[in-house]
XYZ file of C-alpha atoms in Angstrom:
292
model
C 112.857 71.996 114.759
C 110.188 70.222 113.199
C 107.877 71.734 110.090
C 105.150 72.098 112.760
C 105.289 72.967 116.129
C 103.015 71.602 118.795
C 102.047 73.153 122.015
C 104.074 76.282 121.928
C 104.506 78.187 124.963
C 102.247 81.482 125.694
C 103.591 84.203 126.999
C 103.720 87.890 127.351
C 106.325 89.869 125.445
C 107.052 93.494 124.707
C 108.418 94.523 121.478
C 110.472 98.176 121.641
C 111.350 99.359 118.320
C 115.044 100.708 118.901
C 115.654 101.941 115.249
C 112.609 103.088 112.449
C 113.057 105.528 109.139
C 111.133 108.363 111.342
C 110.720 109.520 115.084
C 108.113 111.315 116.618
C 107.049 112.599 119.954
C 104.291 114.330 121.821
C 102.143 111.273 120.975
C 99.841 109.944 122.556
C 100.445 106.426 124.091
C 97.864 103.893 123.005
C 96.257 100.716 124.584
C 99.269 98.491 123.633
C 101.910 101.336 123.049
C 104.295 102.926 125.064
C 106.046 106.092 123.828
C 109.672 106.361 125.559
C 110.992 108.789 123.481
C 110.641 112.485 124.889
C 112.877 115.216 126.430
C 115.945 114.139 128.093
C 115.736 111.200 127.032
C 115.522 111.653 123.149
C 115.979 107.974 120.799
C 117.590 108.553 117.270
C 116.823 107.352 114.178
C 118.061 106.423 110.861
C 117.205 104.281 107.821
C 116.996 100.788 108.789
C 115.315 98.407 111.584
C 115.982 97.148 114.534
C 114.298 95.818 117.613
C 113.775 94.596 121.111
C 111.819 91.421 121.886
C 111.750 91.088 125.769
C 109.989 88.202 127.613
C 110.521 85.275 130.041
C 114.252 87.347 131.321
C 115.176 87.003 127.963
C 116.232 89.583 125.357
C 116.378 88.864 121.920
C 117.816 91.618 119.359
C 116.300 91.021 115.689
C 118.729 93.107 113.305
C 120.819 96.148 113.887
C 120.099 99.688 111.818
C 122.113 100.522 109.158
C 125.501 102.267 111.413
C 125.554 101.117 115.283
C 125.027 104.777 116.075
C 121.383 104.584 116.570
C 121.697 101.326 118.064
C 124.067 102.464 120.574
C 122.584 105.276 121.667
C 119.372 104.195 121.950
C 119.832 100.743 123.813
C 122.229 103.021 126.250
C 119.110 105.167 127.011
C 117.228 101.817 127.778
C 120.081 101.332 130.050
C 121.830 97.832 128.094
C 124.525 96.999 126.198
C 125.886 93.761 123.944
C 126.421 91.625 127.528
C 122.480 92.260 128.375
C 121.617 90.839 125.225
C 121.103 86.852 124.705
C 120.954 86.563 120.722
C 121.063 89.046 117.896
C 118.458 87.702 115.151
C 118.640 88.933 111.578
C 115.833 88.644 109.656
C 117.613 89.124 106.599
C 121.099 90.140 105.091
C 120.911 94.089 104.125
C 123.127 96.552 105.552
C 120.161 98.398 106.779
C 119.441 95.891 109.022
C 123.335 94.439 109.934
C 125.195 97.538 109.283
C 125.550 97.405 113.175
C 126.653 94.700 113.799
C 130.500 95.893 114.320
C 129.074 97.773 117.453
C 127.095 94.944 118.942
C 129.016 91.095 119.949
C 126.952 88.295 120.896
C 125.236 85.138 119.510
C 124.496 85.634 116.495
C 121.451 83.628 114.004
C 121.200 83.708 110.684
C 120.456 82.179 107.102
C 123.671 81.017 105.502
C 122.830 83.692 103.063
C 122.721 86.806 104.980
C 126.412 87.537 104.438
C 127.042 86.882 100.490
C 127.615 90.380 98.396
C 124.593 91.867 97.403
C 123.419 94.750 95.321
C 119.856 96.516 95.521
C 118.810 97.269 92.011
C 116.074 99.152 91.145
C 116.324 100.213 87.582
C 119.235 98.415 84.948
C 121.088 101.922 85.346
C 121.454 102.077 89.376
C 122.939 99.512 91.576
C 123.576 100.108 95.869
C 125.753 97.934 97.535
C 123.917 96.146 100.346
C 126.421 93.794 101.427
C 126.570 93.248 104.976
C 129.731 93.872 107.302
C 132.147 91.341 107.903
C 131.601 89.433 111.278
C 134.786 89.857 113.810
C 135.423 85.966 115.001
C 136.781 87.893 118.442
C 132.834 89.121 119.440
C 130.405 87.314 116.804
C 129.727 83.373 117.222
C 127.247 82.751 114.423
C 124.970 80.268 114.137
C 123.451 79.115 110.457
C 119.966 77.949 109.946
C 117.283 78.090 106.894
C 114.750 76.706 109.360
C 112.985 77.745 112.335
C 114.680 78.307 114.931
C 113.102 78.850 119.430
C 114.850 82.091 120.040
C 113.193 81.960 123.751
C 110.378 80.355 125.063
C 107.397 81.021 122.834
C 109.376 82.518 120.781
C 110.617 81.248 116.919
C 111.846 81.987 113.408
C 109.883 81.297 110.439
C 112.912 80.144 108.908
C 112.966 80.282 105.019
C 109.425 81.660 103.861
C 107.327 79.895 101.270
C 106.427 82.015 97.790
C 102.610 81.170 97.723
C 101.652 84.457 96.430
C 104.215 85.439 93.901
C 102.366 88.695 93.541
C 104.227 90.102 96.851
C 107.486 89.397 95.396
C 110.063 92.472 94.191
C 112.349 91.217 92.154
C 114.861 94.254 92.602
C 117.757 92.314 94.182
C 121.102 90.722 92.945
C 123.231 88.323 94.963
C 126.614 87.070 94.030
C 127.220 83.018 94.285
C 130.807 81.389 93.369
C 131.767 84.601 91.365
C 128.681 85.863 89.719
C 126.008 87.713 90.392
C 122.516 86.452 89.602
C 118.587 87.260 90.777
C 118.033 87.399 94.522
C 114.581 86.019 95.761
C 115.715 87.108 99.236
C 115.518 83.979 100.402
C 117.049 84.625 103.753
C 114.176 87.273 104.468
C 112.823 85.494 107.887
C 110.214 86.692 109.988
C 110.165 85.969 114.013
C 106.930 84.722 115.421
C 105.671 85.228 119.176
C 102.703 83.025 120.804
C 100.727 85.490 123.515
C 97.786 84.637 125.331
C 95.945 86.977 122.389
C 97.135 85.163 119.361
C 100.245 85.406 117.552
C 102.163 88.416 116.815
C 104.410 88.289 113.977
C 107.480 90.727 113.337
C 108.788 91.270 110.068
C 112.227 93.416 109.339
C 111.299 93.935 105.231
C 109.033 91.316 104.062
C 110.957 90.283 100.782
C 108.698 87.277 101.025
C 105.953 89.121 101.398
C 104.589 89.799 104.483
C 101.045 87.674 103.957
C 103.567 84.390 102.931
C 105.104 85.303 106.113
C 101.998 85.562 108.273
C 100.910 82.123 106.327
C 104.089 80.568 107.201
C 103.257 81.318 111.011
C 100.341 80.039 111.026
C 101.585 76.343 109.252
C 104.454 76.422 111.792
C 102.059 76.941 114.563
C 98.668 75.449 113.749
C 97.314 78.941 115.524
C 94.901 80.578 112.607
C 94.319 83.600 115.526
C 96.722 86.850 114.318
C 96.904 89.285 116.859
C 99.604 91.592 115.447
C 101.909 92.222 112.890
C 104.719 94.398 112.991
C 107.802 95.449 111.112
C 108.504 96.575 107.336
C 105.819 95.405 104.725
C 107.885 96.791 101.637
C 105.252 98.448 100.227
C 107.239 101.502 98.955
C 108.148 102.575 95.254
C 107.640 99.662 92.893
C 105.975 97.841 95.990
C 103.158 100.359 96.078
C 101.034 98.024 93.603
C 100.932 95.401 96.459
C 99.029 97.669 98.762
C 95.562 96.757 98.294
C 95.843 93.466 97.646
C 97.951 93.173 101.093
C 95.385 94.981 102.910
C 92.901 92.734 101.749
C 95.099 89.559 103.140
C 95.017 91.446 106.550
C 91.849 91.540 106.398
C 90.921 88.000 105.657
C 93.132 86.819 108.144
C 91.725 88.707 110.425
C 94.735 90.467 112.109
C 93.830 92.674 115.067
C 96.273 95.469 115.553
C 98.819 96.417 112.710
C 102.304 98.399 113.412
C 103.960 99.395 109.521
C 107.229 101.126 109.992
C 110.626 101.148 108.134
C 110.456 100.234 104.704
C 106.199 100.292 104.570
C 106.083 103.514 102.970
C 103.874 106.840 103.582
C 101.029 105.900 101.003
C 100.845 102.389 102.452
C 101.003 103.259 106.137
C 98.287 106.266 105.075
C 95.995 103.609 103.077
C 96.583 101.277 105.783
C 95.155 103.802 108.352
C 92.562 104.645 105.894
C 90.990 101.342 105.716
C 91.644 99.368 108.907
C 91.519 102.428 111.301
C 90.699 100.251 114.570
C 93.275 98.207 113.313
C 95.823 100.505 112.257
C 98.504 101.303 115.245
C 101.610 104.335 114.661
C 104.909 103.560 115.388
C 108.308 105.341 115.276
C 111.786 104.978 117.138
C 111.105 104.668 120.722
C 108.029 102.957 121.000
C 107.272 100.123 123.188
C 104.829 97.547 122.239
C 103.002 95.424 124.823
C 101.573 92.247 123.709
């Protein structure tokens, strides 16, 4: 797929967020959000991400949660399993986002990196294996690409994000290459990108490349400069809580419309977001269902 991407298609899409950190019910539905979580028909949650894109008969899956027991459970309440689903997208290799993958078969895309051993690292005294689960050969065909990729009509990867703003990177990560273990950029952190009649929406599992290099590598895919929505983890949590101003001030210069931070955004961020870009500012848990 070329660097830029003429004429792609419009459409209408609905994003359902199958797995967040958090659930909540007895909210109120919004303009664009559905809430399909309630009694007798309760979604589960657990620390990771996954979700639903749905348009044109198509279903795309972009990562997994962190066990398969969410996932399970909570496409089963949707009424689907692995045969109604026609690729499994990960936006990046952490177990919080593939740890399902033994539960779910399929077509599988990913960067060639989303499988190496990794380690999250947040001080020189801690270290958390993040490796992702083996792939079974008998259920899994993968499929191995660093650049964008049409998941469905009007629908792509971002493929391998630029760094322009070096300020939005953590460097908390270690992957190991031929033996040793070494600095992870998180290059395989991909966002997926979806062209409605409103603008762009862009969904994001973490944002290791930061989510404004992600938005900015949309729009130079694209040559559409109109953001409608972005949605997904922002990792803005911990260590990334000194990006939140600056990251609410790229929102707001590139004028995105609605905003949806879940999973690994973080309380204060998702607070400050609502804060300062209330008309703006959309909440989301497990279960919702996002019209675009």
């Amino acid at each position: 797929m070329p660097e830029y991407i003429n004429n792609l298609e419009t459409v209408s899409a609905t994003v359902t967020v199958l797995i967040d950190n958090t659930i909540m019910e007895f909210i109120p539905d919004s303009a664009i959000i559905k809430r399909l979580s309630g009694p007798g028909k309760n979604f589960i949650s657990e620390h990771g991400f996954a979700a639903l894109i749905e348009t044109g008969g198509k279903r795309v899956l972009v990562d997994t949660g962190a066990t398969g027991i969410a996932l399970e459970h909570n496409l089963g309440l949707l009424g689907l399993d692995s045969g109604d689903i026609d690729a499994i997208f990960l936006s990046h290799g952490h177990r919080d986002h593939t740890g399902g993958l033994p539960h779910i078969g399929g077509r599988i895309i990913a960067h060639p990196d989303s499988f190496l051993e990794r380690y999250l690292t947040p001080n020189e005294n801690t270290s958390y294996d993040i490796t992702s689960p083996a792939l079974d050969p008998d259920t899994h065909t993968v499929e191995y690409h660093r650049g964008p990729v049409e998941l469905a009509p009007g629908v792509i990867t971002t493929g391998e994000v630029p760094r322009a703003h070096e300020w939005e990177e953590l460097r908390i990560f270690r992957i190991k290459r031929e033996g040793a273990l070494e600095d992870d950029r998180v290059m395989d952190d991909q966002g997926v990108v979806i062209n409605t009649s409103q603008g762009l929406t862009i969904l994001a599992g973490c944002s290791h490349a930061g989510i404004i290099n992600t938005i900015e590598q949309a729009i130079k895919l694209t040559g559409i400069e109109k953001i409608y929505c972005v949605i997904g983890g922002f990792h803005l949590i911990g260590p990334g809580e000194a990006k939140i101003e600056r990251t609410i001030a790229g929102f707001k210069r590139l004028g995105v419309q609605k905003i949806v931070p879940i999973h690994c955004t973080g309380f204060e961020a998702i607070k400050r977001i609502s804060q300062e870009m209330p008309n703006e500012f959309e909440y989301c848990t497990t279960g919702c269902s996002i019209s675009l």
